[in-house]
Amino acid sequence: MGIVRGRFITFEGIDGAGKTTQIDALERLIRSKGIEVVRTREPGGTPAGEKIRAMLLSDDMTVRTETLLFFAARAEHVETLIRPALERGAWVLSDRFTDATYAYQTGGKGMDGRDVEALEAWTLGGFAPDRTVLFDISPETAARRRAVRAGEGDRFERESTAFFTRVRNAYLDRAARDPKRFLTVDASDTPEHIEARIREEFLTWL
Ligand code: TYD
């Protein structure tokens, strides 16, 4: 009998939606079943990807350059980390993936969605998450949550409420088009309720 391929689960939502706490909880739950978990993030996840991340979060650049860099980091991520992990049976939990490019660069910044589709096809050749948890929250609530964190935030977190409204709507639109892959949770709910909702869903993924 061959090794059963792991599952690739991604987590999305605007900045300040509270993804981290929930990814932590799901990671513990999956490990408790004796399954290997690889926890990662985008942009980043690999040595080259983390360098690209540093550039993306701090340097001003055009949306085209930005989009190419997100995909460059993603190509490295999928080839060197995600696919090998899935093939040895690990579950991969990624804080953001390609949906974020559609939401931020297309929804937020007006990059043509067809160009993103072309880059996605060229870079990933149909590779996609098995499941995606979308943390949906109003930009106002998310901004209040970000405000209690230390520091002034990165280049993306300093965007306007109007920007985050477009990003949120782009995420909701993607979720509506692919309801089998997406689980949308109300991120303004209590952490306990959200955790219970994800746990319940996780049992169906096993
Ligand atoms: P993230 O790691 O979630 O930020 P933080 O560590 O501050 O919580 O993501 C960094 C930023 O990059 C975030 O604002 C979203 C943005 N982003 C895009 O614009 N496009 C993408 O394709 C990805 C993956 C992230």
Tab-separated table of C-alpha atoms and ligand atoms in Angstrom:
chain	number	residue	atom	x	y	z
A	1	MET	CA	0.000	0.000	0.000
A	2	GLY	CA	1.388	3.429	-0.954
A	3	ILE	CA	1.541	6.453	1.292
A	4	VAL	CA	-1.695	8.450	1.392
A	5	ARG	CA	-1.088	11.977	0.161
A	6	GLY	CA	-1.578	14.659	2.808
A	7	ARG	CA	-4.075	17.513	2.560
A	8	PHE	CA	-3.222	21.058	1.637
A	9	ILE	CA	-5.235	23.541	3.713
A	10	THR	CA	-4.951	27.310	3.286
A	11	PHE	CA	-6.182	30.192	5.453
A	12	GLU	CA	-7.250	33.515	4.035
A	13	GLY	CA	-8.788	36.814	5.066
A	14	ILE	CA	-7.898	40.469	5.413
A	15	ASP	CA	-5.141	41.507	7.822
A	16	GLY	CA	-6.377	41.387	11.425
A	17	ALA	CA	-8.955	38.618	10.879
A	18	GLY	CA	-7.391	36.394	13.576
A	19	LYS	CA	-6.079	33.557	11.422
A	20	THR	CA	-3.011	32.748	13.518
A	21	THR	CA	-4.846	31.628	16.674
A	22	GLN	CA	-7.045	29.319	14.624
A	23	ILE	CA	-4.213	27.832	12.577
A	24	ASP	CA	-2.436	27.080	15.900
A	25	ALA	CA	-5.532	25.273	17.189
A	26	LEU	CA	-6.025	23.226	14.018
A	27	GLU	CA	-2.335	22.320	13.944
A	28	ARG	CA	-2.612	20.895	17.487
A	29	LEU	CA	-5.762	18.996	16.575
A	30	ILE	CA	-4.231	17.364	13.482
A	31	ARG	CA	-1.041	16.449	15.381
A	32	SER	CA	-3.169	14.861	18.098
A	33	LYS	CA	-4.356	12.392	15.424
A	34	GLY	CA	-0.731	11.342	14.854
A	35	ILE	CA	-0.478	13.116	11.499
A	36	GLU	CA	2.621	15.137	10.527
A	37	VAL	CA	1.828	18.837	10.029
A	38	VAL	CA	3.899	21.339	8.065
A	39	ARG	CA	3.013	24.876	9.021
A	40	THR	CA	3.960	27.576	6.542
A	41	ARG	CA	3.014	30.987	5.153
A	42	GLU	CA	2.977	33.195	2.071
A	43	PRO	CA	4.802	35.168	1.075
A	44	GLY	CA	7.628	33.071	2.528
A	45	GLY	CA	7.989	29.490	3.682
A	46	THR	CA	11.413	28.870	2.068
A	47	PRO	CA	14.781	30.655	2.388
A	48	ALA	CA	14.407	32.372	-1.009
A	49	GLY	CA	10.718	33.027	-0.313
A	50	GLU	CA	11.463	34.735	3.015
A	51	LYS	CA	13.877	37.103	1.244
A	52	ILE	CA	11.213	37.900	-1.339
A	53	ARG	CA	8.791	38.449	1.560
A	54	ALA	CA	11.058	41.027	3.173
A	55	MET	CA	11.201	42.941	-0.102
A	56	LEU	CA	7.454	42.713	-0.668
A	57	LEU	CA	6.551	43.989	2.781
A	58	SER	CA	8.913	46.957	2.790
A	59	ASP	CA	9.707	48.232	-0.721
A	60	ASP	CA	7.339	50.234	-2.922
A	61	MET	CA	6.853	48.655	-6.356
A	62	THR	CA	4.276	48.421	-9.122
A	63	VAL	CA	1.425	45.941	-8.792
A	64	ARG	CA	2.855	43.970	-11.729
A	65	THR	CA	6.247	43.574	-10.012
A	66	GLU	CA	4.512	42.693	-6.777
A	67	THR	CA	2.363	40.029	-8.450
A	68	LEU	CA	5.392	38.433	-10.115
A	69	LEU	CA	7.245	38.335	-6.806
A	70	PHE	CA	4.312	36.678	-5.037
A	71	PHE	CA	4.302	34.015	-7.753
A	72	ALA	CA	8.086	33.635	-7.693
A	73	ALA	CA	7.961	32.942	-3.955
A	74	ARG	CA	4.994	30.608	-4.516
A	75	ALA	CA	6.767	28.555	-7.204
A	76	GLU	CA	9.668	27.942	-4.823
A	77	HIS	CA	7.260	27.187	-1.998
A	78	VAL	CA	5.235	24.581	-3.902
A	79	GLU	CA	8.189	22.822	-5.515
A	80	THR	CA	10.543	22.634	-2.561
A	81	LEU	CA	8.270	22.505	0.473
A	82	ILE	CA	4.557	21.912	-0.135
A	83	ARG	CA	4.537	19.106	-2.712
A	84	PRO	CA	7.287	17.029	-1.049
A	85	ALA	CA	5.460	17.309	2.294
A	86	LEU	CA	2.127	16.226	0.794
A	87	GLU	CA	3.810	13.322	-0.966
A	88	ARG	CA	5.232	11.936	2.268
A	89	GLY	CA	1.756	12.144	3.816
A	90	ALA	CA	2.052	15.363	5.845
A	91	TRP	CA	-0.757	17.885	6.016
A	92	VAL	CA	0.317	21.358	4.989
A	93	LEU	CA	-1.282	24.397	6.644
A	94	SER	CA	-0.455	27.636	4.856
A	95	ASP	CA	-1.266	31.111	6.122
A	96	ARG	CA	-2.324	32.491	2.679
A	97	PHE	CA	-1.845	31.185	-0.887
A	98	THR	CA	-3.003	32.094	-4.427
A	99	ASP	CA	-6.440	33.342	-3.330
A	100	ALA	CA	-4.595	36.214	-1.623
A	101	THR	CA	-3.205	37.364	-4.979
A	102	TYR	CA	-6.710	37.480	-6.473
A	103	ALA	CA	-7.987	39.309	-3.402
A	104	TYR	CA	-5.149	41.819	-2.858
A	105	GLN	CA	-3.579	42.403	-6.275
A	106	THR	CA	-6.773	42.023	-8.348
A	107	GLY	CA	-9.537	43.003	-5.902
A	108	GLY	CA	-7.486	45.546	-3.958
A	109	LYS	CA	-5.171	46.973	-6.595
A	110	GLY	CA	-6.932	46.358	-9.908
A	111	MET	CA	-4.523	43.875	-11.522
A	112	ASP	CA	-6.383	42.083	-14.340
A	113	GLY	CA	-7.716	38.762	-13.007
A	114	ARG	CA	-6.959	37.054	-16.346
A	115	ASP	CA	-3.277	37.891	-15.948
A	116	VAL	CA	-3.311	36.321	-12.493
A	117	GLU	CA	-5.037	33.253	-13.949
A	118	ALA	CA	-2.334	32.963	-16.616
A	119	LEU	CA	0.425	33.241	-14.017
A	120	GLU	CA	-1.328	30.733	-11.793
A	121	ALA	CA	-1.614	28.222	-14.659
A	122	TRP	CA	2.031	28.700	-15.654
A	123	THR	CA	3.405	28.555	-12.112
A	124	LEU	CA	1.197	25.909	-10.549
A	125	GLY	CA	-0.236	23.946	-13.487
A	126	GLY	CA	-3.525	23.220	-11.705
A	127	PHE	CA	-2.066	22.634	-8.235
A	128	ALA	CA	-4.495	24.125	-5.678
A	129	PRO	CA	-5.481	23.793	-2.017
A	130	ASP	CA	-7.769	20.930	-1.007
A	131	ARG	CA	-9.599	23.196	1.429
A	132	THR	CA	-9.482	26.901	2.235
A	133	VAL	CA	-10.745	28.547	5.406
A	134	LEU	CA	-11.782	32.149	4.779
A	135	PHE	CA	-11.908	34.389	7.861
A	136	ASP	CA	-14.503	36.978	6.989
A	137	ILE	CA	-14.576	40.221	8.959
A	138	SER	CA	-15.445	43.879	8.398
A	139	PRO	CA	-12.461	46.115	7.612
A	140	GLU	CA	-13.357	48.306	10.617
A	141	THR	CA	-13.228	45.424	13.098
A	142	ALA	CA	-10.014	44.120	11.526
A	143	ALA	CA	-8.418	47.584	11.772
A	144	ARG	CA	-9.269	47.755	15.492
A	145	ARG	CA	-7.613	44.367	15.999
A	146	ARG	CA	-4.506	45.392	14.072
A	147	ALA	CA	-4.268	48.581	16.158
A	148	VAL	CA	-3.707	46.631	19.377
A	149	ARG	CA	-0.675	44.862	17.874
A	150	ALA	CA	2.752	46.417	18.251
A	151	GLY	CA	4.269	48.559	15.505
A	152	GLU	CA	2.754	50.483	12.639
A	153	GLY	CA	2.258	47.463	10.362
A	154	ASP	CA	3.781	46.569	6.994
A	155	ARG	CA	3.182	48.203	3.601
A	156	PHE	CA	-0.059	46.228	3.107
A	157	GLU	CA	-1.494	46.831	6.566
A	158	ARG	CA	-1.320	50.600	6.066
A	159	GLU	CA	-3.886	50.462	3.216
A	160	SER	CA	-7.287	52.203	3.541
A	161	THR	CA	-10.658	50.828	4.642
A	162	ALA	CA	-11.826	51.129	1.014
A	163	PHE	CA	-8.905	48.926	-0.048
A	164	PHE	CA	-9.721	46.253	2.544
A	165	THR	CA	-13.397	46.375	1.560
A	166	ARG	CA	-12.406	45.495	-2.020
A	167	VAL	CA	-10.091	42.726	-0.794
A	168	ARG	CA	-12.828	41.301	1.417
A	169	ASN	CA	-15.370	41.343	-1.422
A	170	ALA	CA	-12.912	39.641	-3.778
A	171	TYR	CA	-12.405	36.861	-1.204
A	172	LEU	CA	-16.169	36.430	-0.734
A	173	ASP	CA	-16.619	36.280	-4.479
A	174	ARG	CA	-13.999	33.525	-4.816
A	175	ALA	CA	-15.607	31.579	-1.970
A	176	ALA	CA	-19.036	31.844	-3.613
A	177	ARG	CA	-17.627	30.462	-6.872
A	178	ASP	CA	-15.976	27.479	-5.198
A	179	PRO	CA	-18.167	26.474	-2.235
A	180	LYS	CA	-16.767	22.913	-2.088
A	181	ARG	CA	-13.247	24.158	-1.383
A	182	PHE	CA	-14.074	27.115	0.886
A	183	LEU	CA	-15.238	27.150	4.467
A	184	THR	CA	-16.151	30.761	5.302
A	185	VAL	CA	-16.182	31.587	9.000
A	186	ASP	CA	-17.425	34.745	10.694
A	187	ALA	CA	-14.158	36.044	12.146
A	188	SER	CA	-15.974	38.513	14.442
A	189	ASP	CA	-17.364	35.512	16.378
A	190	THR	CA	-15.607	34.273	19.558
A	191	PRO	CA	-12.384	32.285	19.081
A	192	GLU	CA	-14.072	29.308	20.809
A	193	HIS	CA	-16.966	29.239	18.321
A	194	ILE	CA	-14.662	29.582	15.342
A	195	GLU	CA	-12.431	26.801	16.627
A	196	ALA	CA	-15.452	24.525	17.107
A	197	ARG	CA	-16.665	25.261	13.584
A	198	ILE	CA	-13.274	24.429	12.046
A	199	ARG	CA	-12.920	21.290	14.194
A	200	GLU	CA	-16.323	20.048	13.048
A	201	GLU	CA	-15.320	20.644	9.424
A	202	PHE	CA	-11.902	19.021	9.937
A	203	LEU	CA	-13.535	15.735	10.937
A	204	THR	CA	-15.144	15.619	7.489
A	205	TRP	CA	-11.732	16.176	5.817
A	206	LEU	CA	-10.137	13.108	7.418
B	1	TYD	P1	0.815	38.130	6.151
B	1	TYD	O1	1.938	37.182	6.338
B	1	TYD	O2	-0.554	37.606	6.368
B	1	TYD	O3	1.063	39.420	7.048
B	1	TYD	P2	1.334	39.470	8.630
B	1	TYD	O4	2.506	38.596	8.909
B	1	TYD	O5	1.600	40.918	8.818
B	1	TYD	O6	0.073	38.985	9.266
B	1	TYD	O7	0.868	38.690	4.652
B	1	TYD	C1	1.633	39.757	4.292
B	1	TYD	C2	0.841	40.656	3.386
B	1	TYD	O8	0.952	40.238	2.021
B	1	TYD	C3	-0.644	40.708	3.713
B	1	TYD	O9	-0.985	42.062	3.900
B	1	TYD	C4	-1.299	40.203	2.472
B	1	TYD	C5	-0.300	40.397	1.388
B	1	TYD	N1	-0.392	39.418	0.279
B	1	TYD	C6	-0.739	39.863	-0.988
B	1	TYD	O10	-0.988	41.058	-1.191
B	1	TYD	N2	-0.776	38.964	-2.023
B	1	TYD	C7	-0.484	37.635	-1.865
B	1	TYD	O11	-0.518	36.848	-2.837
B	1	TYD	C8	-0.118	37.194	-0.533
B	1	TYD	C9	0.246	35.765	-0.295
B	1	TYD	C10	-0.082	38.117	0.511
